[in-house]
Each structure stands twice: as structure tokens, then as C-alpha cells.
mmCIF file of C-alpha atoms and ligand atoms in Angstrom:
data_model
loop_
_atom_site.group_PDB
_atom_site.id
_atom_site.type_symbol
_atom_site.label_atom_id
_atom_site.label_comp_id
_atom_site.label_asym_id
_atom_site.label_seq_id
_atom_site.Cartn_x
_atom_site.Cartn_y
_atom_site.Cartn_z
ATOM 1 C CA MET A 15 -11.794 21.851 5.803
ATOM 2 C CA THR A 16 -7.999 20.933 6.028
ATOM 3 C CA VAL A 17 -7.488 16.918 6.998
ATOM 4 C CA ASP A 18 -3.893 17.117 7.605
ATOM 5 C CA GLY A 19 -2.528 20.294 8.688
ATOM 6 C CA SER A 20 0.796 19.949 8.119
ATOM 7 C CA ASP A 21 3.174 22.743 7.459
ATOM 8 C CA GLU A 22 6.378 22.729 5.238
ATOM 9 C CA THR A 23 8.872 21.184 7.606
ATOM 10 C CA GLY A 24 6.448 18.618 8.225
ATOM 11 C CA ALA A 25 4.822 19.477 11.991
ATOM 12 C CA THR A 26 1.057 19.384 12.163
ATOM 13 C CA GLY A 27 -1.182 20.948 14.398
ATOM 14 C CA GLY A 28 -3.041 17.521 14.444
ATOM 15 C CA PRO A 29 -5.707 16.506 12.005
ATOM 16 C CA ALA A 30 -9.364 18.039 12.123
ATOM 17 C CA THR A 31 -9.892 14.603 9.961
ATOM 18 C CA LEU A 32 -7.904 11.583 8.712
ATOM 19 C CA PRO A 33 -8.435 10.963 5.394
ATOM 20 C CA GLY A 34 -10.739 7.806 5.160
ATOM 21 C CA ALA A 35 -11.682 7.686 8.590
ATOM 22 C CA PRO A 36 -14.829 9.227 10.077
ATOM 23 C CA THR A 37 -16.368 10.707 6.960
ATOM 24 C CA ALA A 38 -14.898 7.423 4.801
ATOM 25 C CA PRO A 39 -18.020 5.107 3.266
ATOM 26 C CA GLY A 40 -18.067 2.200 5.686
ATOM 27 C CA ALA A 41 -17.203 3.809 8.817
ATOM 28 C CA ALA A 42 -20.459 5.186 8.230
ATOM 29 C CA ASN A 43 -21.787 1.693 7.767
ATOM 30 C CA GLY A 44 -20.431 0.624 11.189
ATOM 31 C CA GLU A 45 -17.580 -1.130 9.958
ATOM 32 C CA SER A 46 -14.584 -0.747 12.190
ATOM 33 C CA VAL A 47 -11.187 1.136 11.754
ATOM 34 C CA LEU A 48 -8.693 -1.606 11.957
ATOM 35 C CA LEU A 49 -5.670 0.505 11.221
ATOM 36 C CA GLU A 50 -5.107 4.027 11.942
ATOM 37 C CA VAL A 51 -1.746 6.250 10.815
ATOM 38 C CA ARG A 52 -1.355 8.740 11.906
ATOM 39 C CA HIS A 53 1.218 11.771 11.101
ATOM 40 C CA LEU A 54 3.687 8.804 10.296
ATOM 41 C CA VAL A 55 7.240 9.854 9.074
ATOM 42 C CA GLN A 56 10.008 7.336 8.748
ATOM 43 C CA GLU A 57 13.807 8.484 8.461
ATOM 44 C CA PHE A 58 17.251 7.011 7.827
ATOM 45 C CA PRO A 59 20.570 8.512 8.669
ATOM 46 C CA ILE A 60 22.572 8.996 5.283
ATOM 47 C CA ARG A 61 26.623 7.938 5.878
ATOM 48 C CA ASN A 62 29.507 8.543 3.580
ATOM 49 C CA ALA A 63 31.661 6.184 2.361
ATOM 50 C CA GLY A 64 33.764 6.507 5.363
ATOM 51 C CA GLY A 65 30.296 5.739 7.547
ATOM 52 C CA VAL A 66 30.197 9.099 8.948
ATOM 53 C CA LYS A 67 26.555 10.742 9.442
ATOM 54 C CA GLY A 68 25.724 13.020 7.141
ATOM 55 C CA GLY A 69 21.837 14.305 7.471
ATOM 56 C CA MET A 70 18.968 12.622 7.525
ATOM 57 C CA LEU A 71 16.978 10.663 4.479
ATOM 58 C CA GLN A 72 13.127 11.262 4.652
ATOM 59 C CA ALA A 73 11.800 8.517 3.284
ATOM 60 C CA VAL A 74 7.584 9.020 4.739
ATOM 61 C CA SER A 75 7.162 12.328 5.136
ATOM 62 C CA ASP A 76 3.737 12.923 7.319
ATOM 63 C CA VAL A 77 1.231 9.940 5.933
ATOM 64 C CA SER A 78 -2.030 9.591 7.568
ATOM 65 C CA PHE A 79 -4.510 7.260 6.914
ATOM 66 C CA THR A 80 -6.991 4.697 8.086
ATOM 67 C CA LEU A 81 -7.995 1.186 6.969
ATOM 68 C CA ARG A 82 -11.118 -0.518 7.950
ATOM 69 C CA ALA A 83 -11.666 -4.230 8.770
ATOM 70 C CA GLY A 84 -12.107 -6.138 5.453
ATOM 71 C CA GLU A 85 -10.779 -3.141 3.856
ATOM 72 C CA ALA A 86 -8.348 -3.196 0.857
ATOM 73 C CA LEU A 87 -6.322 -0.315 0.444
ATOM 74 C CA GLY A 88 -3.930 0.021 -2.712
ATOM 75 C CA ILE A 89 -0.370 2.182 -1.985
ATOM 76 C CA VAL A 90 0.828 3.008 -5.371
ATOM 77 C CA GLY A 91 3.968 5.198 -6.389
ATOM 78 C CA GLU A 92 7.427 4.543 -8.171
ATOM 79 C CA THR A 93 10.581 3.154 -7.147
ATOM 80 C CA GLY A 94 11.731 5.543 -4.468
ATOM 81 C CA SER A 95 7.972 6.923 -3.515
ATOM 82 C CA GLY A 96 8.556 5.250 -0.211
ATOM 83 C CA LYS A 97 5.582 2.812 -0.100
ATOM 84 C CA SER A 98 7.114 -0.144 1.017
ATOM 85 C CA THR A 99 8.927 1.799 3.393
ATOM 86 C CA LEU A 100 5.619 3.331 4.969
ATOM 87 C CA ALA A 101 4.244 -0.409 5.012
ATOM 88 C CA ARG A 102 7.506 -1.953 6.886
ATOM 89 C CA SER A 103 6.620 1.344 9.423
ATOM 90 C CA VAL A 104 3.030 0.000 10.179
ATOM 91 C CA ILE A 105 4.491 -3.135 11.238
ATOM 92 C CA GLN A 106 7.492 -1.502 13.059
ATOM 93 C CA ALA A 107 10.247 -2.934 11.119
ATOM 94 C CA PRO A 108 11.491 0.017 11.895
ATOM 95 C CA PRO A 109 9.500 1.618 13.942
ATOM 96 C CA PRO A 110 8.757 5.705 12.536
ATOM 97 C CA ARG A 111 10.466 8.263 13.437
ATOM 98 C CA SER A 112 7.309 9.701 14.879
ATOM 99 C CA GLY A 113 3.433 9.656 14.348
ATOM 100 C CA GLU A 114 1.143 6.900 15.584
ATOM 101 C CA VAL A 115 0.127 3.311 13.952
ATOM 102 C CA ILE A 116 -2.839 2.291 15.854
ATOM 103 C CA PHE A 117 -3.795 -0.942 15.364
ATOM 104 C CA ASP A 118 -7.413 -2.776 16.830
ATOM 105 C CA GLY A 119 -7.037 -0.159 19.084
ATOM 106 C CA VAL A 120 -3.366 -0.242 20.698
ATOM 107 C CA ASP A 121 -0.899 1.844 19.310
ATOM 108 C CA LEU A 122 2.132 -0.092 17.960
ATOM 109 C CA THR A 123 5.253 2.825 18.581
ATOM 110 C CA LYS A 124 4.277 2.626 22.186
ATOM 111 C CA LEU A 125 4.917 -1.346 22.768
ATOM 112 C CA ARG A 126 8.226 -2.503 23.284
ATOM 113 C CA ARG A 127 10.346 -4.900 20.722
ATOM 114 C CA ARG A 128 9.062 -8.130 22.719
ATOM 115 C CA GLN A 129 5.477 -7.103 23.180
ATOM 116 C CA LEU A 130 5.202 -6.837 18.962
ATOM 117 C CA GLY A 131 5.412 -10.364 18.913
ATOM 118 C CA PRO A 132 2.038 -11.266 19.394
ATOM 119 C CA LEU A 133 1.433 -8.815 16.418
ATOM 120 C CA ARG A 134 2.211 -11.683 14.068
ATOM 121 C CA ARG A 135 -0.979 -13.492 14.782
ATOM 122 C CA HIS A 136 -2.581 -10.116 13.361
ATOM 123 C CA VAL A 137 -0.264 -8.913 10.506
ATOM 124 C CA GLN A 138 1.333 -10.815 8.208
ATOM 125 C CA MET A 139 2.863 -9.925 5.043
ATOM 126 C CA VAL A 140 3.251 -11.273 1.408
ATOM 127 C CA PHE A 141 6.640 -9.885 -0.347
ATOM 128 C CA GLN A 142 7.485 -9.726 -4.571
ATOM 129 C CA ASP A 143 9.873 -12.665 -4.523
ATOM 130 C CA PRO A 144 8.055 -15.497 -2.998
ATOM 131 C CA TYR A 145 11.272 -17.874 -3.354
ATOM 132 C CA SER A 146 13.247 -15.472 -1.143
ATOM 133 C CA SER A 147 10.504 -15.633 1.281
ATOM 134 C CA LEU A 148 10.519 -19.624 1.247
ATOM 135 C CA ASP A 149 13.615 -21.711 2.787
ATOM 136 C CA PRO A 150 14.166 -23.724 -0.215
ATOM 137 C CA LYS A 151 15.449 -26.423 1.928
ATOM 138 C CA TRP A 152 11.660 -26.984 3.358
ATOM 139 C CA ARG A 153 9.032 -28.861 1.974
ATOM 140 C CA VAL A 154 5.850 -27.012 1.274
ATOM 141 C CA LYS A 155 3.745 -28.225 4.213
ATOM 142 C CA ASP A 156 6.097 -27.308 6.728
ATOM 143 C CA ILE A 157 6.445 -23.718 5.001
ATOM 144 C CA VAL A 158 2.833 -23.582 5.820
ATOM 145 C CA ALA A 159 2.805 -25.538 9.103
ATOM 146 C CA GLU A 160 6.028 -22.963 10.512
ATOM 147 C CA PRO A 161 3.723 -20.423 12.173
ATOM 148 C CA LEU A 162 1.291 -23.093 13.467
ATOM 149 C CA VAL A 163 4.007 -24.662 15.570
ATOM 150 C CA ALA A 164 5.446 -21.401 16.475
ATOM 151 C CA TYR A 165 2.662 -20.450 17.609
ATOM 152 C CA GLU A 166 1.634 -23.770 18.837
ATOM 153 C CA ALA A 167 -1.922 -23.619 17.499
ATOM 154 C CA GLY A 168 -3.402 -27.000 17.659
ATOM 155 C CA ASP A 169 -1.831 -30.773 17.984
ATOM 156 C CA ARG A 170 0.115 -32.411 15.413
ATOM 157 C CA ARG A 171 -2.661 -33.971 13.302
ATOM 158 C CA GLN A 172 -4.697 -30.613 13.782
ATOM 159 C CA ARG A 173 -1.826 -28.693 12.078
ATOM 160 C CA GLN A 174 -1.753 -31.214 9.412
ATOM 161 C CA ALA A 175 -5.604 -30.837 8.565
ATOM 162 C CA ARG A 176 -4.852 -27.028 8.484
ATOM 163 C CA VAL A 177 -2.073 -26.897 5.981
ATOM 164 C CA ASP A 178 -4.448 -29.057 4.013
ATOM 165 C CA GLU A 179 -7.207 -26.696 4.244
ATOM 166 C CA LEU A 180 -4.790 -23.353 3.769
ATOM 167 C CA LEU A 181 -3.486 -25.246 0.638
ATOM 168 C CA ASP A 182 -6.678 -25.887 -0.813
ATOM 169 C CA LEU A 183 -7.894 -22.170 -0.075
ATOM 170 C CA VAL A 184 -5.244 -21.076 -2.022
ATOM 171 C CA GLY A 185 -5.911 -23.674 -5.265
ATOM 172 C CA LEU A 186 -3.019 -26.034 -4.597
ATOM 173 C CA ASP A 187 -3.734 -30.151 -4.107
ATOM 174 C CA PRO A 188 -2.178 -30.999 -0.589
ATOM 175 C CA GLU A 189 -1.369 -34.468 -2.264
ATOM 176 C CA THR A 190 0.369 -32.883 -5.060
ATOM 177 C CA TYR A 191 2.152 -29.954 -4.118
ATOM 178 C CA GLY A 192 2.842 -30.786 0.020
ATOM 179 C CA ALA A 193 6.188 -32.820 -0.347
ATOM 180 C CA ARG A 194 7.356 -30.403 -3.042
ATOM 181 C CA ARG A 195 10.119 -27.742 -2.315
ATOM 182 C CA PRO A 196 10.019 -23.884 -3.577
ATOM 183 C CA GLY A 197 12.115 -25.261 -6.440
ATOM 184 C CA GLN A 198 9.908 -27.444 -7.691
ATOM 185 C CA LEU A 199 7.022 -24.755 -7.871
ATOM 186 C CA SER A 200 6.072 -22.131 -10.365
ATOM 187 C CA GLY A 201 6.195 -18.452 -9.411
ATOM 188 C CA GLY A 202 2.914 -18.346 -8.794
ATOM 189 C CA GLN A 203 2.513 -21.900 -7.018
ATOM 190 C CA ALA A 204 5.488 -20.196 -4.868
ATOM 191 C CA GLN A 205 3.673 -17.081 -4.138
ATOM 192 C CA ARG A 206 0.209 -19.102 -3.605
ATOM 193 C CA VAL A 207 2.399 -20.911 -0.859
ATOM 194 C CA ALA A 208 3.701 -18.169 0.588
ATOM 195 C CA ILE A 209 -0.192 -16.483 1.068
ATOM 196 C CA ALA A 210 -1.152 -19.825 2.450
ATOM 197 C CA ARG A 211 1.584 -19.558 5.164
ATOM 198 C CA ALA A 212 0.368 -15.620 6.003
ATOM 199 C CA ILE A 213 -2.933 -16.626 6.019
ATOM 200 C CA ALA A 214 -2.345 -19.861 8.529
ATOM 201 C CA LEU A 215 -2.978 -17.874 11.601
ATOM 202 C CA HIS A 216 -6.156 -16.140 10.692
ATOM 203 C CA PRO A 217 -4.922 -12.594 10.911
ATOM 204 C CA GLN A 218 -6.945 -9.651 10.519
ATOM 205 C CA LEU A 219 -4.573 -7.578 7.849
ATOM 206 C CA VAL A 220 -2.352 -8.904 5.608
ATOM 207 C CA ILE A 221 0.435 -6.637 3.796
ATOM 208 C CA CYS A 222 1.192 -7.400 0.077
ATOM 209 C CA ASP A 223 4.222 -5.765 -1.096
ATOM 210 C CA GLU A 224 4.187 -6.011 -4.636
ATOM 211 C CA PRO A 225 2.932 -9.726 -4.369
ATOM 212 C CA VAL A 226 2.609 -9.951 -8.412
ATOM 213 C CA SER A 227 5.174 -7.918 -9.675
ATOM 214 C CA SER A 228 7.552 -10.735 -10.500
ATOM 215 C CA LEU A 229 4.610 -12.924 -12.083
ATOM 216 C CA ASP A 230 4.255 -13.235 -15.719
ATOM 217 C CA VAL A 231 0.798 -11.446 -16.745
ATOM 218 C CA LEU A 232 -1.487 -14.064 -16.786
ATOM 219 C CA VAL A 233 -0.236 -15.661 -13.902
ATOM 220 C CA GLN A 234 -0.570 -12.226 -12.129
ATOM 221 C CA ALA A 235 -4.189 -12.252 -12.925
ATOM 222 C CA GLN A 236 -4.667 -15.451 -11.158
ATOM 223 C CA VAL A 237 -2.758 -14.588 -7.996
ATOM 224 C CA LEU A 238 -5.046 -11.175 -7.949
ATOM 225 C CA ASN A 239 -8.644 -13.519 -8.359
ATOM 226 C CA LEU A 240 -7.023 -15.626 -5.755
ATOM 227 C CA PHE A 241 -6.419 -12.297 -3.148
ATOM 228 C CA GLU A 242 -9.886 -10.933 -3.771
ATOM 229 C CA LYS A 243 -11.467 -14.687 -2.909
ATOM 230 C CA LEU A 244 -9.451 -14.617 0.426
ATOM 231 C CA ARG A 245 -10.544 -11.364 1.584
ATOM 232 C CA GLN A 246 -14.568 -12.273 0.386
ATOM 233 C CA GLU A 247 -13.561 -15.766 2.328
ATOM 234 C CA LEU A 248 -11.732 -14.693 5.390
ATOM 235 C CA ALA A 249 -12.905 -11.090 5.827
ATOM 236 C CA LEU A 250 -9.268 -9.932 5.099
ATOM 237 C CA ALA A 251 -7.810 -6.434 5.403
ATOM 238 C CA TYR A 252 -5.225 -5.671 2.670
ATOM 239 C CA LEU A 253 -2.667 -2.851 2.349
ATOM 240 C CA PHE A 254 -2.005 -3.342 -1.297
ATOM 241 C CA ILE A 255 1.301 -2.048 -2.687
ATOM 242 C CA ALA A 256 2.402 -1.590 -5.776
ATOM 243 C CA HIS A 257 4.519 0.538 -8.675
ATOM 244 C CA ASP A 258 1.290 -0.179 -11.236
ATOM 245 C CA LEU A 259 -2.084 1.762 -10.787
ATOM 246 C CA ALA A 260 -3.636 -1.385 -13.067
ATOM 247 C CA LEU A 261 -2.375 -3.574 -10.660
ATOM 248 C CA VAL A 262 -3.819 -2.559 -7.452
ATOM 249 C CA LYS A 263 -7.636 -1.866 -9.099
ATOM 250 C CA GLN A 264 -8.785 -5.058 -9.039
ATOM 251 C CA VAL A 265 -8.216 -5.567 -5.340
ATOM 252 C CA SER A 266 -8.383 -2.358 -4.112
ATOM 253 C CA ASP A 267 -11.434 -0.526 -2.154
ATOM 254 C CA ARG A 268 -9.571 2.562 -2.267
ATOM 255 C CA VAL A 269 -6.010 4.085 -3.546
ATOM 256 C CA ILE A 270 -3.366 5.899 -2.212
ATOM 257 C CA VAL A 271 -0.639 7.725 -4.470
ATOM 258 C CA LEU A 272 2.311 8.671 -2.901
ATOM 259 C CA TYR A 273 5.333 10.695 -4.560
ATOM 260 C CA LEU A 274 8.989 11.238 -2.639
ATOM 261 C CA GLY A 275 7.130 10.312 0.807
ATOM 262 C CA LYS A 276 4.114 12.090 0.520
ATOM 263 C CA VAL A 277 0.485 11.398 0.161
ATOM 264 C CA CYS A 278 -0.736 13.471 -3.439
ATOM 265 C CA GLU A 279 -4.324 11.558 -3.649
ATOM 266 C CA LEU A 280 -6.203 8.869 -1.324
ATOM 267 C CA GLY A 281 -9.670 7.791 -2.661
ATOM 268 C CA PRO A 282 -12.087 5.778 -3.744
ATOM 269 C CA SER A 283 -10.872 3.197 -6.620
ATOM 270 C CA ASP A 284 -13.905 3.977 -8.628
ATOM 271 C CA GLY A 285 -13.296 7.376 -8.571
ATOM 272 C CA LEU A 286 -9.817 8.039 -8.582
ATOM 273 C CA TYR A 287 -9.372 5.922 -11.569
ATOM 274 C CA ALA A 288 -12.322 7.118 -13.632
ATOM 275 C CA GLU A 289 -11.377 11.159 -12.898
ATOM 276 C CA PRO A 290 -7.734 11.372 -10.688
ATOM 277 C CA LEU A 291 -7.133 14.979 -9.079
ATOM 278 C CA HIS A 292 -3.750 15.026 -9.054
ATOM 279 C CA PRO A 293 -1.145 15.599 -11.959
ATOM 280 C CA TYR A 294 1.022 12.599 -10.906
ATOM 281 C CA THR A 295 -1.914 10.114 -10.617
ATOM 282 C CA LEU A 296 -2.878 10.766 -14.074
ATOM 283 C CA ALA A 297 0.642 10.641 -15.052
ATOM 284 C CA LEU A 298 0.388 7.207 -13.498
ATOM 285 C CA LEU A 299 -2.607 6.326 -15.528
ATOM 286 C CA LYS A 300 -1.421 7.323 -18.490
ATOM 287 C CA SER A 301 1.605 4.105 -18.261
ATOM 288 C CA ILE A 302 -1.258 2.098 -18.077
ATOM 289 C CA PRO A 303 -1.435 -0.363 -21.099
ATOM 290 C CA ASP A 304 -4.652 1.413 -23.112
ATOM 291 C CA THR A 305 -7.144 -1.414 -22.576
ATOM 292 C CA ASP A 306 -9.290 -0.236 -19.663
ATOM 293 C CA PRO A 307 -12.101 1.991 -21.103
ATOM 294 C CA THR A 308 -12.689 3.525 -17.458
ATOM 295 C CA ILE A 309 -9.220 4.988 -17.186
ATOM 296 C CA ARG A 310 -9.028 5.777 -21.012
ATOM 297 C CA ARG A 311 -11.586 8.413 -19.953
ATOM 298 C CA ALA A 312 -9.350 9.580 -17.403
ATOM 299 C CA ARG A 313 -6.217 10.726 -19.943
ATOM 300 C CA THR A 314 -5.781 13.636 -21.461
ATOM 301 C CA LYS A 315 -2.873 15.162 -23.258
ATOM 302 C CA GLU A 316 -0.827 15.870 -20.528
ATOM 303 C CA VAL A 317 2.389 14.135 -19.999
ATOM 304 C CA ILE A 318 5.380 13.364 -17.296
ATOM 305 C CA SER A 319 8.705 13.665 -17.945
ATOM 306 C CA GLY A 320 11.787 13.973 -15.699
ATOM 307 C CA GLU A 321 13.246 11.273 -13.287
ATOM 308 C CA LEU A 322 12.113 10.922 -9.468
ATOM 309 C CA PRO A 323 14.185 13.768 -7.622
ATOM 310 C CA SER A 324 16.342 13.204 -4.748
ATOM 311 C CA PRO A 325 14.323 12.226 -1.412
ATOM 312 C CA LEU A 326 17.838 13.892 -0.339
ATOM 313 C CA ASP A 327 16.748 17.202 -1.366
ATOM 314 C CA PRO A 328 13.139 17.116 -2.494
ATOM 315 C CA PRO A 329 11.847 20.094 -4.332
ATOM 316 C CA SER A 330 10.333 22.972 -2.200
ATOM 317 C CA GLY A 331 6.886 23.449 -2.244
ATOM 318 C CA CYS A 332 5.287 21.063 -3.852
ATOM 319 C CA ARG A 333 7.142 17.987 -4.340
ATOM 320 C CA PHE A 334 5.869 17.002 -7.609
ATOM 321 C CA ARG A 335 6.316 20.367 -9.379
ATOM 322 C CA THR A 336 9.455 19.781 -10.953
ATOM 323 C CA ARG A 337 7.866 17.045 -13.235
ATOM 324 C CA CYS A 338 4.248 18.936 -13.010
ATOM 325 C CA PRO A 339 3.144 19.864 -16.724
ATOM 326 C CA ARG A 340 0.769 22.407 -14.589
ATOM 327 C CA ALA A 341 3.013 23.580 -11.898
ATOM 328 C CA GLN A 342 3.078 27.715 -11.421
ATOM 329 C CA ALA A 343 4.881 29.934 -9.119
ATOM 330 C CA ARG A 344 2.874 28.874 -5.979
ATOM 331 C CA CYS A 345 3.761 25.213 -6.143
ATOM 332 C CA ALA A 346 7.642 26.468 -5.396
ATOM 333 C CA GLU A 347 6.580 28.049 -2.623
ATOM 334 C CA GLU A 348 3.403 26.409 -0.687
ATOM 335 C CA VAL A 349 3.452 22.696 0.235
ATOM 336 C CA PRO A 350 -0.003 22.028 -1.163
ATOM 337 C CA VAL A 351 -2.055 20.436 1.967
ATOM 338 C CA LEU A 352 -4.291 17.265 1.500
ATOM 339 C CA ARG A 353 -7.784 18.392 1.233
ATOM 340 C CA PRO A 354 -11.255 16.660 0.488
ATOM 341 C CA LEU A 355 -12.554 18.047 -3.134
ATOM 342 C CA ARG A 356 -15.162 15.378 -3.166
ATOM 343 C CA LYS A 357 -16.655 12.766 -0.736
ATOM 344 C CA ASP A 358 -13.635 10.093 0.941
ATOM 345 C CA HIS A 359 -11.894 11.657 -2.123
ATOM 346 C CA PHE A 360 -8.738 13.848 -1.179
ATOM 347 C CA VAL A 361 -6.088 15.678 -3.267
ATOM 348 C CA ALA A 362 -3.019 17.949 -2.267
ATOM 349 C CA CYS A 363 -2.749 19.615 -5.232
ATOM 350 C CA HIS A 364 -3.556 23.748 -5.921
ATOM 351 C CA PHE A 365 -4.775 23.337 -9.105
ATOM 352 C CA PRO A 366 -5.996 19.656 -9.052
ATOM 353 C CA LEU A 367 -7.715 18.403 -12.735
ATOM 354 C CA HIS A 368 -11.115 18.205 -11.727
ATOM 355 C CA GLU A 369 -14.290 19.395 -9.682
ATOM 356 C CA ARG A 370 -17.367 17.739 -9.308
ATOM 357 C CA GLY A 371 -18.947 17.707 -12.716
ATOM 358 C CA GLY A 372 -15.626 17.183 -14.670
ATOM 359 C CA GLY A 373 -13.454 20.278 -16.092
ATOM 360 C CA ALA A 374 -9.982 21.309 -14.872
ATOM 361 C CA VAL A 375 -10.268 24.198 -12.359
ATOM 362 C CA GLY A 376 -7.519 26.176 -10.564
ATOM 363 C CA ALA A 377 -7.478 26.181 -6.663
ATOM 364 C CA ALA A 378 -9.558 29.268 -6.628
ATOM 365 C CA GLY A 379 -12.009 27.641 -9.129
ATOM 366 C CA THR A 380 -10.826 29.210 -11.873
ATOM 367 C CA ALA A 381 -11.010 27.515 -15.765
ATOM 368 C CA VAL A 382 -7.528 26.172 -16.481
ATOM 369 C CA ALA A 383 -7.638 23.930 -19.382
ATOM 370 C CA LEU A 384 -5.593 20.753 -19.537
ATOM 371 C CA GLY A 385 -1.693 21.804 -20.291
ATOM 372 C CA GLU A 386 -1.880 25.375 -20.430
ATOM 373 C CA ALA A 387 -0.197 25.719 -16.918
ATOM 374 C CA SER A 388 3.588 25.859 -17.548
ATOM 375 C CA ALA A 389 6.215 24.836 -15.193
HETATM 376 FE FE1 SF4 B 473 1.978 20.475 -7.573
HETATM 377 FE FE2 SF4 B 473 1.212 22.770 -8.550
HETATM 378 FE FE3 SF4 B 473 1.275 20.335 -9.947
HETATM 379 FE FE4 SF4 B 473 -0.310 20.744 -7.979
HETATM 380 S S1 SF4 B 473 -0.477 21.834 -10.258
HETATM 381 S S2 SF4 B 473 0.697 18.502 -8.543
HETATM 382 S S3 SF4 B 473 0.665 21.916 -6.668
HETATM 383 S S4 SF4 B 473 3.118 21.109 -9.221
#
């Protein structure tokens, strides 16, 4: 079954099934779809030094997925893969060039700018660098109270109580930290403040854009634990963006792997980490320190080389083909369509790594030894 129906130009004939939508676990369990992204394309004009427009850069190319209420969906890819652009397109900052973003039944792409204001109550962002997202002159308690004041949530006393509650929730003692300013906090503490502010208005969705990348490893683990705890306690849904598959593993039910703006693979975390289907996913897994046995099992002798091609001039056919050790002639001629290979597990590759029961297979089911195919 084709799930994406896109052609080489990104034009679509409409999906039969969006990845993770009606056939996904959770949907079958009666969990509601909170966010549905359909055929999202984001482009930016290219200008030369003189400011003259010279074509368009397609940063996100025909991406579709769904996110259920309370679900955590990881989005992974190298710098330049389009993951942050995708996240910002979801919140219409800026609106995508084409496609639909349906949040809680409302297509955000159809709303005017001022109609998007109330969205902030329901969708919040946490950024990579907490210090740059916090006003250095403000005290912690005022930073956390800011969205409550902006949306006139409760009176002054109620807001103070809510700020204390939020600081407690993120593991900061209000007495100790409420009067501090961002410069008096460690990176982990500052990110906790940013998280407290993000959840102040009881959002349904928090978009986390590399939220632990700037923290040291020990603090990363603590903040990831906090994200997971808050998800359990507050039924939050996350779009969790990272360049490192290891980071999203801990907090994601499912994972999307992006390469040059296109989805390579989308699947449940357990399956994707244990038995990746796309050579690029495998390459990302190989870059993880060799400590996790479930990931170690998925590793092979295949290696990735070369630089990410320019999104201004992506390779024909499969965009990964210039770095793929399995590439064949077909890969240069035909754009691989995102298709389900297992239950809820989708891949865009003519020669995916595994089929049910293990073993590498060609698209027609012909066995291909790993590393045998060459560019
Ligand atoms: Fe792309 Fe071909 Fe490699 Fe699959 S085998 S990732 S289609 S280049």
C-alpha cells in the first residue's frame, strides 16, 4: 500500500493512509489524533549578495505524520535535515508553503495570524539554549508567571500559587530559585525554568527543539527524565527534535527520521532501534556510543561517508543515494515512496535493510548481503 503517493516533484495524489494515523497503535485503542500534518512543504527564497532572488530552497518536502494525544514523537536528523523547520512550520512560524497542519480538528494553515494567538495556550515550545529563551533581567518566578499574566489566568495570588506549583513540578524549590535570575542558574536549572513556563497554561502539545543538546550528559539524563515524568503526570504530547537518536529513544513512542527534508523512516521506537529499515537510520544508530545492547544488535559493518548534499541541489531519485552503501541504479532514477514494511513501521527505500524475521532483502524480495550493493 502506498501511504504517501508523492512523485519526484513533491506533487501528491492524496494518501491512502497517513503514517501513524488509522493503522497506528493508539488510534486502534481509541486514542484521539491531536495533530495531523499532511503533505507539508516548506520553502525559502534564495537571495544572492545583492538581495536578488534566485530560486527556492525546499527545506521540508512533502512530510506527513500524525501525533496522538499524550504521545511522544521523536524527529531525528542531521543539521540541515529540516527537523527544526518542520517543527516551526507546525506552529506556523512561518506557515508552510503548502500542506495542512490540523491541530485538534482545526487546520492552522487556514487561520489568519491573529487567530493563531490562542494556539499558544495549547502548543508550547522548549528551545535548545534555555538562556537565550529567558530574559536575563527577569526573576524566575516572573518568567514562569509571564504566560499566566498574558492570558489573565487567575488573580495575583492564584498565579503565585501556580508558579510555586510549576517550579515544584520541574524539581526547583520555589523558595530557593523563585527570586533568582537566569544568569544565577545552571544550564539544567535554566531549562527546567523554560519547561515550567512552557507548561504553565496546560498545553496539549510541547514542541521540544533539541532541548538537552546544550547540557552535559548527566544533566541531559535528568532533564529527559523530567520530560517523561511530566508526560505521564500531565498527559502531554511531545514533538521531540534531536540530531541524536540516543536522545530521543528515552522519550519517544515513535520516531521519524528525516534526511534532506524527506522522511526516510517512521516507526515505533522499539522496532526502529532494534531493527532499522533505512540505511540512514542505521548510520545514525552507528554514531551512538556502543552501550545499548538493543541498539548494538542492529549494527552491521555498513558505514556512512560523505557530507550532507546541499538542499539547493538534492540528488535525483533517493536523496540519500550519494552516501548510501546500498545504492543501485534504480536509486538515482526513482524517488522511493514511504511505505509500510511492518505494522506501523514505514520506510522510503527501494532496498530496505530488513523484512519480517530479519535478513536484508531487495525491494523484490531478493536477498542482498549487507555491504554487497555499491553505489
Ligand atoms: Fe536510497 Fe537506494 Fe540507499 Fe534505499 S538503497 S536508501 S533507495 S540509495
